[in-house]
Coordinates of C-alpha atoms in Angstrom, one line a residue:
Chain A
M927 CA -4.1 -29.2 25.8
E928 CA -2.8 -26.3 23.7
M929 CA -2.6 -27.4 20.0
W930 CA -2.0 -25.0 17.2
F931 CA -1.9 -25.7 13.5
S932 CA 0.3 -23.3 11.6
E933 CA -0.2 -22.4 7.9
V934 CA 3.2 -21.4 6.7
H935 CA 2.7 -18.4 4.3
T936 CA 6.3 -17.7 3.8
P937 CA 9.4 -18.9 5.7
D938 CA 9.0 -15.8 7.8
V939 CA 5.2 -15.5 8.2
K940 CA 2.6 -18.0 9.5
L941 CA -1.0 -18.0 10.5
S942 CA -1.7 -20.2 13.5
I943 CA -5.1 -21.6 14.4
R944 CA -6.1 -23.2 17.7
T945 CA -7.0 -26.8 17.0
N946 CA -9.2 -29.1 19.1
R947 CA -8.3 -32.3 17.4
Q948 CA -7.2 -34.0 14.3
L949 CA -10.2 -35.8 12.8
Y950 CA -8.4 -37.6 10.1
F951 CA -4.9 -38.2 8.8
G952 CA -3.9 -40.4 5.8
K953 CA -1.5 -40.7 3.0
S954 CA -2.8 -41.1 -0.6
D955 CA -0.7 -41.8 -3.6
F956 CA -0.5 -38.1 -4.2
Q957 CA -0.3 -36.3 -0.8
D958 CA -0.8 -36.3 3.0
I959 CA -4.4 -35.4 3.8
A960 CA -5.6 -34.2 7.2
V961 CA -8.8 -32.9 8.6
L962 CA -8.6 -30.7 11.6
E963 CA -11.3 -29.4 13.9
T964 CA -10.3 -25.8 14.8
Q965 CA -11.5 -22.8 16.7
G966 CA -12.1 -19.8 14.5
F967 CA -12.2 -21.6 11.2
G968 CA -14.3 -24.8 11.9
K969 CA -13.1 -27.9 10.0
V970 CA -10.0 -27.4 8.0
L971 CA -8.7 -29.7 5.2
T972 CA -5.0 -29.7 4.7
L973 CA -2.9 -31.2 1.9
N974 CA 0.8 -31.8 2.7
G975 CA 0.3 -29.5 5.7
K976 CA -1.2 -26.6 3.7
I977 CA -4.8 -25.5 4.0
L978 CA -6.9 -26.4 1.0
F979 CA -10.0 -24.9 2.5
S980 CA -11.8 -24.2 5.8
D981 CA -15.5 -24.3 6.8
A982 CA -15.2 -20.6 7.7
D983 CA -14.0 -19.1 4.4
D984 CA -14.4 -21.7 1.6
F985 CA -17.6 -19.9 0.5
V986 CA -15.5 -17.0 -0.8
Y987 CA -13.4 -19.2 -3.2
N988 CA -16.3 -21.4 -4.4
E989 CA -18.6 -18.5 -5.1
M990 CA -15.9 -16.4 -6.9
V991 CA -14.8 -19.1 -9.3
V992 CA -18.4 -20.1 -10.2
H993 CA -20.6 -17.0 -10.2
V994 CA -18.2 -14.7 -12.0
P995 CA -18.0 -16.8 -15.2
M996 CA -21.6 -18.0 -14.9
A997 CA -22.9 -14.4 -14.9
V998 CA -20.9 -13.6 -18.1
H999 CA -21.3 -16.7 -20.3
P1000 CA -24.8 -16.5 -22.0
N1001 CA -25.3 -20.3 -22.4
P1002 CA -23.0 -22.5 -20.4
K1003 CA -23.9 -26.2 -20.7
K1004 CA -20.8 -28.2 -20.2
V1005 CA -18.2 -27.5 -17.5
L1006 CA -14.9 -29.1 -16.6
I1007 CA -13.4 -28.8 -13.1
L1008 CA -9.7 -29.6 -12.9
G1009 CA -9.1 -30.8 -9.3
G1010 CA -12.1 -30.0 -7.2
G1011 CA -12.4 -33.5 -5.7
D1012 CA -13.8 -31.9 -2.5
G1013 CA -17.1 -30.9 -4.3
G1014 CA -16.9 -27.3 -3.1
V1015 CA -16.9 -25.7 -6.5
A1016 CA -19.4 -28.2 -8.0
H1017 CA -21.9 -27.7 -5.2
I1018 CA -22.2 -24.1 -6.3
L1019 CA -22.4 -25.0 -10.0
V1020 CA -25.2 -27.5 -9.6
Q1021 CA -27.5 -24.5 -8.6
Y1022 CA -27.6 -23.5 -12.2
P1023 CA -30.3 -25.6 -14.0
E1024 CA -29.0 -24.8 -17.5
I1025 CA -25.8 -26.8 -16.9
E1026 CA -26.1 -30.2 -18.4
Q1027 CA -22.8 -31.8 -17.7
I1028 CA -20.1 -31.3 -15.1
D1029 CA -16.8 -33.3 -15.4
I1030 CA -14.5 -33.3 -12.4
V1031 CA -11.0 -34.5 -13.1
E1032 CA -9.4 -35.3 -9.7
P1033 CA -6.5 -37.7 -9.6
D1034 CA -6.7 -38.3 -5.9
E1035 CA -9.6 -40.8 -5.1
V1036 CA -8.7 -40.7 -1.4
L1037 CA -9.3 -37.0 -1.3
V1038 CA -12.8 -37.4 -2.7
E1039 CA -13.7 -40.0 -0.1
V1040 CA -12.3 -38.0 2.8
C1041 CA -14.3 -35.0 1.7
R1042 CA -17.5 -37.1 1.3
T1043 CA -17.1 -38.2 4.9
Y1044 CA -16.0 -35.0 6.6
F1045 CA -17.6 -32.3 4.4
P1046 CA -21.0 -33.8 3.6
E1047 CA -22.4 -30.4 2.9
Y1048 CA -20.4 -30.4 -0.4
S1049 CA -21.5 -33.9 -1.5
P1050 CA -24.4 -32.5 -3.6
G1051 CA -21.5 -31.3 -5.8
L1052 CA -20.3 -34.9 -6.2
D1053 CA -23.6 -36.8 -6.3
D1054 CA -25.6 -34.7 -8.7
E1055 CA -26.6 -36.7 -11.7
R1056 CA -24.9 -34.3 -14.1
V1057 CA -21.5 -34.8 -12.4
T1058 CA -18.9 -37.4 -13.4
I1059 CA -15.7 -37.8 -11.5
Y1060 CA -12.6 -38.9 -13.5
N1061 CA -9.7 -40.1 -11.3
Q1062 CA -7.0 -39.0 -13.8
D1063 CA -4.3 -36.4 -14.3
G1064 CA -5.8 -33.1 -15.4
L1065 CA -3.3 -32.2 -18.1
R1066 CA -3.4 -35.7 -19.6
F1067 CA -7.3 -35.6 -19.6
L1068 CA -7.2 -32.2 -21.3
R1069 CA -4.8 -33.2 -24.2
S1070 CA -7.5 -35.4 -25.8
I1071 CA -10.3 -32.7 -25.7
E1072 CA -11.1 -30.3 -28.5
A1073 CA -13.7 -27.5 -28.6
D1074 CA -15.9 -29.3 -26.1
Y1075 CA -16.4 -27.2 -22.9
D1076 CA -18.1 -23.9 -22.3
L1077 CA -16.3 -23.3 -19.0
I1078 CA -13.2 -24.7 -17.4
I1079 CA -12.5 -24.1 -13.8
N1080 CA -8.9 -24.9 -12.8
D1081 CA -9.3 -25.6 -9.2
A1082 CA -5.6 -26.8 -8.8
T1083 CA -4.0 -25.1 -6.0
D1084 CA -0.3 -25.3 -6.4
P1085 CA 2.2 -24.5 -9.2
F1086 CA 4.5 -27.1 -7.6
G1087 CA 4.0 -30.7 -6.6
H1088 CA 1.7 -33.1 -8.5
T1089 CA -0.6 -30.4 -9.9
E1090 CA 2.4 -28.6 -11.5
G1091 CA 1.3 -29.6 -15.0
L1092 CA -1.8 -27.3 -14.6
F1093 CA 0.4 -24.2 -14.5
T1094 CA 2.6 -24.8 -17.5
K1095 CA 2.5 -23.0 -20.9
E1096 CA 1.3 -26.2 -22.4
F1097 CA -1.6 -26.3 -20.0
Y1098 CA -2.9 -22.9 -21.1
G1099 CA -2.7 -23.9 -24.8
N1100 CA -4.5 -27.2 -24.1
A1101 CA -7.2 -25.4 -22.1
Y1102 CA -7.7 -23.0 -25.0
R1103 CA -8.2 -25.9 -27.4
A1104 CA -10.5 -27.8 -25.1
L1105 CA -12.9 -24.8 -24.9
K1106 CA -15.6 -24.1 -27.4
E1107 CA -15.2 -20.9 -29.5
D1108 CA -16.8 -18.8 -26.9
G1109 CA -15.4 -20.6 -23.9
I1110 CA -14.1 -19.2 -20.6
M1111 CA -11.5 -20.5 -18.2
V1112 CA -11.1 -19.3 -14.6
Y1113 CA -8.2 -20.3 -12.4
Q1114 CA -6.7 -19.5 -9.0
H1115 CA -4.0 -16.9 -9.5
G1116 CA -2.2 -16.9 -6.1
S1117 CA -1.4 -13.7 -4.3
T1118 CA 1.1 -10.9 -5.0
F1119 CA 1.8 -9.5 -1.6
F1120 CA 4.7 -11.6 -0.5
D1121 CA 7.8 -11.6 -2.7
E1122 CA 7.8 -15.5 -2.4
D1123 CA 4.5 -15.6 -4.4
E1124 CA 5.0 -12.9 -6.9
S1125 CA 6.9 -14.8 -9.6
A1126 CA 4.4 -17.6 -9.8
C1127 CA 1.7 -15.0 -10.1
R1128 CA 3.5 -13.1 -12.8
S1129 CA 4.2 -16.3 -14.8
M1130 CA 0.5 -17.3 -14.7
H1131 CA -0.6 -14.0 -16.0
R1132 CA 2.0 -13.9 -18.8
K1133 CA 1.0 -17.4 -20.0
A1134 CA -2.8 -16.7 -19.9
F1135 CA -2.3 -13.3 -21.6
Q1136 CA -0.3 -14.9 -24.4
S1137 CA -2.8 -17.8 -24.9
F1138 CA -6.2 -16.0 -24.7
P1139 CA -7.6 -12.9 -26.4
I1140 CA -9.1 -11.7 -23.2
S1141 CA -7.3 -12.2 -19.9
R1142 CA -8.3 -10.3 -16.8
V1143 CA -7.5 -10.7 -13.1
Y1144 CA -10.0 -10.4 -10.2
Q1145 CA -9.6 -10.5 -6.4
A1146 CA -11.2 -11.7 -3.2
H1147 CA -10.5 -11.7 0.5
I1148 CA -9.7 -15.2 1.8
P1149 CA -8.5 -15.1 5.4
T1150 CA -6.7 -18.4 5.4
G1151 CA -4.8 -17.5 2.2
A1152 CA -1.3 -15.9 2.2
S1153 CA -1.8 -12.3 3.3
G1154 CA -5.6 -12.8 3.3
Y1155 CA -5.8 -11.9 -0.4
R1156 CA -6.3 -14.1 -3.4
L1157 CA -6.3 -13.3 -7.1
F1158 CA -8.2 -15.2 -9.8
G1159 CA -7.7 -15.3 -13.6
F1160 CA -10.5 -14.9 -16.1
A1161 CA -9.2 -16.1 -19.6
S1162 CA -11.7 -16.0 -22.4
K1163 CA -12.1 -16.5 -26.1
T1164 CA -15.0 -14.1 -26.7
Y1165 CA -16.7 -12.7 -23.6
H1166 CA -15.3 -9.8 -21.5
P1167 CA -15.9 -10.2 -17.7
I1168 CA -17.3 -6.7 -17.4
G1169 CA -18.4 -5.8 -20.9
D1170 CA -20.5 -9.0 -21.2
F1171 CA -21.6 -9.2 -17.6
K1172 CA -25.3 -9.9 -17.4
A1173 CA -26.0 -8.4 -14.0
D1174 CA -29.8 -8.2 -14.3
Q1175 CA -30.1 -11.7 -15.5
W1176 CA -28.0 -13.0 -12.7
K1177 CA -29.9 -11.1 -10.1
A1178 CA -33.2 -12.4 -11.5
R1179 CA -32.0 -15.9 -10.5
Q1180 CA -32.2 -15.0 -6.8
L1181 CA -29.4 -17.3 -5.8
K1182 CA -28.5 -17.2 -2.2
T1183 CA -24.8 -16.1 -1.7
E1184 CA -22.6 -15.1 1.2
Y1185 CA -19.8 -13.3 -0.7
Y1186 CA -20.7 -12.7 -4.4
T1187 CA -23.1 -10.0 -5.5
A1188 CA -23.6 -8.4 -8.9
N1189 CA -22.1 -5.3 -7.5
L1190 CA -19.1 -7.1 -6.1
H1191 CA -18.6 -8.8 -9.5
V1192 CA -17.6 -5.4 -10.9
G1193 CA -15.6 -4.3 -7.9
A1194 CA -13.6 -7.5 -7.9
F1195 CA -11.9 -6.4 -11.1
M1196 CA -10.8 -3.1 -9.7
L1197 CA -7.3 -3.9 -8.4
P1198 CA -4.8 -2.2 -6.2
K1199 CA -2.1 -0.2 -8.1
Y1200 CA 0.7 -2.5 -7.1
V1201 CA -1.2 -5.5 -8.5
E1202 CA -2.1 -3.6 -11.7
D1203 CA 1.6 -2.6 -12.2
I1204 CA 2.8 -6.3 -11.9
L1205 CA 0.2 -7.5 -14.4
E1206 CA 0.9 -4.7 -16.9
E1207 CA 4.6 -5.4 -16.7
E1208 CA 3.9 -9.0 -17.7
E1209 CA 1.6 -8.0 -20.5
K1210 CA 4.5 -6.0 -22.1
K1211 CA 6.7 -9.1 -22.3
K1212 CA 6.9 -11.2 -25.4
Chain Y
M1434 CA 18.1 -17.3 17.3
E1435 CA 14.5 -18.0 16.3
M1436 CA 12.3 -15.1 17.4
W1437 CA 8.7 -14.7 16.4
F1438 CA 6.3 -11.9 17.1
S1439 CA 2.6 -13.0 17.3
E1440 CA -0.2 -10.6 16.4
V1441 CA -3.2 -12.1 18.3
H1442 CA -6.2 -11.7 16.0
T1443 CA -8.6 -13.6 18.3
P1444 CA -7.9 -15.9 21.2
D1445 CA -7.8 -18.7 18.6
V1446 CA -6.0 -17.1 15.7
K1447 CA -2.6 -15.4 15.5
L1448 CA -0.3 -14.1 12.7
S1449 CA 3.3 -14.8 13.5
I1450 CA 6.2 -12.8 11.9
R1451 CA 9.9 -13.8 12.2
T1452 CA 11.6 -11.0 14.1
N1453 CA 15.3 -10.1 13.9
R1454 CA 15.4 -7.8 16.8
Q1455 CA 13.6 -5.4 19.0
L1456 CA 14.8 -1.9 18.0
Y1457 CA 12.9 -0.1 20.8
F1458 CA 10.8 -0.8 23.8
G1459 CA 9.3 1.9 26.1
K1460 CA 6.3 2.7 28.3
S1461 CA 4.5 6.0 27.8
D1462 CA 1.7 7.4 30.0
F1463 CA -0.7 5.7 27.6
Q1464 CA 0.8 2.4 26.4
D1465 CA 3.7 0.1 25.8
I1466 CA 5.4 1.0 22.6
A1467 CA 7.8 -1.3 20.6
V1468 CA 9.5 -1.2 17.3
L1469 CA 10.5 -4.6 15.8
E1470 CA 12.7 -5.4 12.8
T1471 CA 11.0 -8.3 11.1
Q1472 CA 11.4 -10.5 8.0
G1473 CA 8.5 -10.2 5.7
F1474 CA 7.0 -6.9 7.0
G1475 CA 10.1 -4.7 7.6
K1476 CA 9.9 -2.5 10.7
V1477 CA 6.7 -3.0 12.7
L1478 CA 5.4 -0.6 15.4
T1479 CA 3.3 -2.2 18.2
L1480 CA 1.2 -0.6 20.9
N1481 CA 0.5 -2.8 23.9
G1482 CA 1.6 -5.8 21.8
K1483 CA -0.7 -5.1 18.8
I1484 CA 0.5 -4.0 15.4
L1485 CA -0.2 -0.3 14.7
F1486 CA 1.5 -0.5 11.3
S1487 CA 4.3 -2.1 9.4
D1488 CA 6.6 -0.9 6.7
A1489 CA 5.2 -3.5 4.3
D1490 CA 1.5 -2.6 4.4
D1491 CA 1.0 0.8 5.9
F1492 CA 0.7 2.4 2.5
V1493 CA -2.7 0.7 2.1
Y1494 CA -4.2 2.3 5.2
N1495 CA -2.7 5.7 4.7
E1496 CA -3.7 6.0 1.1
M1497 CA -7.2 4.7 1.7
V1498 CA -8.1 7.2 4.5
V1499 CA -6.7 10.1 2.6
H1500 CA -7.3 9.8 -1.1
V1501 CA -10.9 8.5 -0.8
P1502 CA -12.3 11.7 0.9
M1503 CA -9.8 14.0 -0.9
A1504 CA -11.1 12.8 -4.3
V1505 CA -14.7 13.6 -3.2
H1506 CA -14.5 16.9 -1.3
P1507 CA -14.3 19.7 -3.8
N1508 CA -12.4 22.2 -1.7
P1509 CA -10.8 20.8 1.5
K1510 CA -8.7 23.4 3.3
K1511 CA -8.6 22.4 7.0
V1512 CA -8.1 18.8 8.2
L1513 CA -8.2 17.3 11.7
I1514 CA -6.4 13.9 12.3
L1515 CA -7.4 12.3 15.6
G1516 CA -4.5 10.1 16.6
G1517 CA -2.0 9.8 13.8
G1518 CA 1.1 10.7 15.9
D1519 CA 3.1 8.5 13.6
G1520 CA 2.7 10.9 10.7
G1521 CA 1.7 8.2 8.2
V1522 CA -1.7 9.7 7.3
A1523 CA -0.4 13.3 7.3
H1524 CA 2.6 12.4 5.0
I1525 CA 0.0 11.5 2.3
L1526 CA -2.2 14.6 3.1
V1527 CA 0.7 17.1 2.6
Q1528 CA 0.8 16.1 -1.1
Y1529 CA -2.3 18.1 -1.6
P1530 CA -1.4 21.8 -2.1
E1531 CA -4.9 23.1 -1.5
I1532 CA -4.8 22.0 2.2
E1533 CA -3.9 25.0 4.4
Q1534 CA -4.0 23.5 7.8
I1535 CA -3.6 20.0 9.3
D1536 CA -4.2 19.6 13.1
I1537 CA -3.0 16.3 14.6
V1538 CA -4.4 15.5 18.0
E1539 CA -2.2 12.8 19.5
P1540 CA -2.3 12.4 23.3
D1541 CA 0.9 10.3 23.3
E1542 CA 4.0 12.5 22.9
V1543 CA 6.3 9.6 23.3
L1544 CA 4.7 7.8 20.3
V1545 CA 5.4 10.9 18.1
E1546 CA 9.1 10.9 19.1
V1547 CA 9.5 7.2 18.6
C1548 CA 8.1 7.4 15.1
R1549 CA 10.3 10.4 14.3
T1550 CA 13.3 8.3 15.2
Y1551 CA 12.4 4.9 13.6
F1552 CA 10.1 5.9 10.8
P1553 CA 11.7 9.1 9.4
E1554 CA 10.0 8.5 6.0
Y1555 CA 6.8 9.8 7.7
S1556 CA 8.3 12.8 9.3
P1557 CA 7.3 15.1 6.4
G1558 CA 3.8 14.5 7.7
L1559 CA 4.8 15.9 11.1
D1560 CA 7.2 18.7 10.1
D1561 CA 5.2 20.3 7.2
E1562 CA 4.6 23.9 8.1
R1563 CA 0.8 23.4 7.8
V1564 CA 0.9 20.8 10.5
T1565 CA 0.3 21.4 14.2
I1566 CA 0.5 18.6 16.8
Y1567 CA -1.7 18.9 19.9
N1568 CA -0.8 16.5 22.7
Q1569 CA -4.4 16.2 24.0
D1570 CA -7.3 13.8 24.3
G1571 CA -9.1 13.7 21.0
L1572 CA -12.7 13.7 22.3
R1573 CA -11.9 16.6 24.7
F1574 CA -10.3 18.6 21.8
L1575 CA -13.4 18.0 19.6
R1576 CA -15.9 19.2 22.2
S1577 CA -14.8 22.8 21.8
I1578 CA -15.0 22.9 18.0
E1579 CA -17.9 24.0 15.9
A1580 CA -18.2 24.0 12.0
D1581 CA -14.5 24.3 11.6
Y1582 CA -13.1 21.4 9.6
D1583 CA -13.6 20.2 6.1
L1584 CA -12.3 16.7 6.8
I1585 CA -11.8 14.7 10.0
I1586 CA -9.7 11.5 9.8
N1587 CA -10.2 9.4 12.9
D1588 CA -7.0 7.5 13.0
A1589 CA -7.7 5.9 16.4
T1590 CA -7.3 2.2 16.3
D1591 CA -9.1 0.6 19.2
P1592 CA -12.6 0.9 20.5
F1593 CA -11.2 -0.2 23.9
G1594 CA -8.3 1.3 25.9
H1595 CA -7.4 5.0 26.0
T1596 CA -8.9 5.8 22.6
E1597 CA -12.3 4.3 23.6
G1598 CA -13.8 7.8 23.7
L1599 CA -13.3 8.1 19.9
F1600 CA -15.8 5.3 19.3
T1601 CA -18.7 6.5 21.5
K1602 CA -22.1 7.9 20.3
E1603 CA -21.0 11.2 21.8
F1604 CA -18.0 11.2 19.6
Y1605 CA -20.0 10.9 16.3
G1606 CA -22.2 13.8 17.5
N1607 CA -19.2 16.0 18.3
A1608 CA -17.5 15.1 15.1
Y1609 CA -20.6 16.1 13.2
R1610 CA -20.7 19.4 14.9
A1611 CA -16.9 20.0 14.4
L1612 CA -17.3 19.7 10.6
K1613 CA -18.3 22.4 8.3
E1614 CA -21.7 22.1 6.6
D1615 CA -20.2 20.0 3.8
G1616 CA -17.6 18.2 5.9
I1617 CA -16.6 14.5 5.7
M1618 CA -15.3 12.2 8.3
V1619 CA -13.5 8.9 7.6
Y1620 CA -12.6 6.4 10.3
Q1621 CA -11.3 2.9 10.6
H1622 CA -14.1 0.5 10.9
G1623 CA -12.4 -2.8 12.0
S1624 CA -13.2 -6.0 10.4
T1625 CA -16.2 -8.3 10.3
F1626 CA -14.8 -11.7 9.6
F1627 CA -14.2 -12.9 13.1
D1628 CA -17.1 -13.1 15.5
E1629 CA -14.9 -11.3 18.1
D1630 CA -14.8 -8.1 15.9
E1631 CA -18.3 -8.1 14.5
S1632 CA -20.1 -6.3 17.4
A1633 CA -17.7 -3.4 17.5
C1634 CA -18.1 -3.0 13.7
R1635 CA -21.9 -3.1 13.9
S1636 CA -21.9 -0.6 16.7
M1637 CA -19.7 1.9 14.8
H1638 CA -21.9 1.7 11.7
R1639 CA -25.1 2.2 13.7
K1640 CA -23.7 5.3 15.4
A1641 CA -22.4 6.9 12.2
F1642 CA -25.5 6.0 10.3
Q1643 CA -27.7 7.7 13.0
S1644 CA -25.4 10.8 13.2
F1645 CA -24.7 11.6 9.5
P1646 CA -27.0 11.9 6.5
I1647 CA -24.6 9.9 4.4
S1648 CA -22.8 6.9 5.8
R1649 CA -21.1 4.4 3.6
V1650 CA -18.5 1.7 4.3
Y1651 CA -15.5 0.8 2.1
Q1652 CA -12.8 -1.9 2.2
A1653 CA -9.1 -2.6 1.7
H1654 CA -6.8 -5.6 2.0
I1655 CA -4.3 -5.1 4.9
P1656 CA -2.3 -8.3 5.5
T1657 CA -1.4 -7.5 9.2
G1658 CA -5.0 -6.8 10.1
A1659 CA -7.3 -9.4 11.5
S1660 CA -8.2 -11.8 8.7
G1661 CA -6.3 -9.5 6.2
Y1662 CA -9.4 -7.3 5.7
R1663 CA -10.2 -3.9 6.9
L1664 CA -13.3 -1.7 6.6
F1665 CA -13.4 2.1 6.7
G1666 CA -16.3 4.4 7.3
F1667 CA -17.2 7.4 5.2
A1668 CA -19.6 9.7 7.1
S1669 CA -20.6 12.9 5.3
K1670 CA -22.9 15.8 5.6
T1671 CA -23.3 16.6 1.9
Y1672 CA -21.1 14.6 -0.5
H1673 CA -21.6 11.0 -1.5
P1674 CA -18.4 9.0 -1.9
I1675 CA -19.4 7.7 -5.4
G1676 CA -22.0 10.2 -6.6
D1677 CA -19.6 13.1 -5.9
F1678 CA -16.4 11.4 -6.7
K1679 CA -14.2 13.5 -9.0
A1680 CA -12.2 10.8 -10.8
D1681 CA -10.9 12.9 -13.6
Q1682 CA -9.8 15.7 -11.3
W1683 CA -8.0 13.3 -9.0
K1684 CA -6.3 11.6 -11.9
A1685 CA -5.1 14.9 -13.3
R1686 CA -3.1 15.4 -10.1
Q1687 CA -0.8 12.5 -11.1
L1688 CA -0.1 11.6 -7.5
K1689 CA 2.1 8.5 -7.1
T1690 CA 0.3 5.7 -5.2
E1691 CA 0.9 2.1 -4.5
Y1692 CA -2.7 1.0 -3.6
Y1693 CA -5.3 3.6 -4.4
T1694 CA -6.5 4.3 -8.0
A1695 CA -9.6 6.1 -9.2
N1696 CA -10.9 2.7 -10.4
L1697 CA -10.2 1.1 -7.0
H1698 CA -12.0 4.0 -5.3
V1699 CA -15.2 2.8 -6.8
G1700 CA -14.5 -0.9 -6.3
A1701 CA -13.7 -0.4 -2.6
F1702 CA -17.4 0.4 -1.9
M1703 CA -18.6 -2.8 -3.5
L1704 CA -18.7 -5.1 -0.5
P1705 CA -19.2 -8.8 0.0
K1706 CA -22.7 -10.0 0.7
Y1707 CA -22.0 -11.0 4.4
V1708 CA -20.7 -7.5 5.1
E1709 CA -23.6 -5.7 3.3
D1710 CA -26.1 -7.8 5.3
I1711 CA -24.5 -6.8 8.6
L1712 CA -24.5 -3.1 7.7
E1713 CA -28.1 -3.2 6.5
E1714 CA -29.3 -4.9 9.7
E1715 CA -27.8 -2.0 11.7
E1716 CA -29.4 0.6 9.5
K1717 CA -32.8 -0.8 10.3
K1718 CA -32.3 -0.4 14.1
K1719 CA -33.5 2.7 15.9

């Protein structure tokens, strides 16, 4: 049997992956969830037909949203992950012994259980004793918090749909308030290559730039993402991602990685001209 | 009508692009050549059904193989392009007034004519008075040359098929001999993400590393390439791509770019861990 899953990047561009079988399909209160066994990308988890992550390239995303801020913040103890019910981000975070508390706010209980079953390699990120999972809406959770977290990782994927609230102007203001006076937030920033994605990317940067004193964008190569390219935001109250980067301290930890290195940390902030131009245009807007 | 062109990245992964119409199809002595008008990537040129370049992302490749060595070599006068019959690389090179001679060795005359017709924006790269086009085999051309070029750009795309000779151990030896004592060669280095591409990439680095005193690899994001990620090789007799990089001199030229910046030049050599590991393994082999 020839079976292909297609990730629709734009109405005119799609990435198709040969699929052996559908391991799981179910509907939660929030979304359709599927797990596919593919050739080329291993197991793939989709939400409403869009790839959330794949075995083959999830390490890029997880490492880039964790190691970049962790190598900058001098003393991170308390971390909030918005979304992240798969455990992928948390299973990198638990490698840092100085972290005392990790709160995961994931509205979709079903997603957590599906990932526990089909992606057991991430379950250390859900089962570590420092981790608490709250099945709540992220924006609502955030509204009650003040000066409490050292690091917020916004793992929400989509400026539309049920995670829309995590991309609003209100969200950036609430995230700012929920962080301690030297807190950092990182967030996925989409891609700029296709015209269809550009306005969401512009809007995110404008909101972060207006809400935080330091707001920088960094990049990684994620093959299943639109155009294979993903941007991330680094929004911070005090620390600069390069000026306050503690390369030697991070290297001394000798953490095993597949994508991130202290060298790549620096290079990830060196962006193509067309991306720089887009970001600078937004920075000039009121 | 729904028409989709599929770029087959591996037997299990393909990128599909909505296509309005086929503007040209022809068979030369070397290959099938087609020009498609697509949504999302503009005009696309394919050779034997594989994308050579597209309107939407060709600037990345062209800028990265030209500006990187040109910002390192202090006095480049004579350049050889192997392949490059489309004029894309040459149309960036002709922006440098100090270059006195550009030799393009492109065996396929038909390809040159098709590109003149359908991609006239590149024709300054073919028609500049410093440019000579030789319709010959690249490896054969190179065999007769000694200590003659400051820069060789190997624009050949495929370690298989009629350009196979430009990926052999003999080729790297001949390229070394054809360069002046401080010459540089850059070449496309494929991608490492898919297992299917990894061995060709390893083999290229091993040969370059054994043939040149300085051999470094750099990266760019090219959406139509396999996994959206492309590596390039920088093989050099004297100059180091970072140690001898003349950032301020390059910036003073005020060349207009869309991808390359002096900052990105540095970041492009900061590679993911899994790529570094592959390259280091090859460097240890005899």
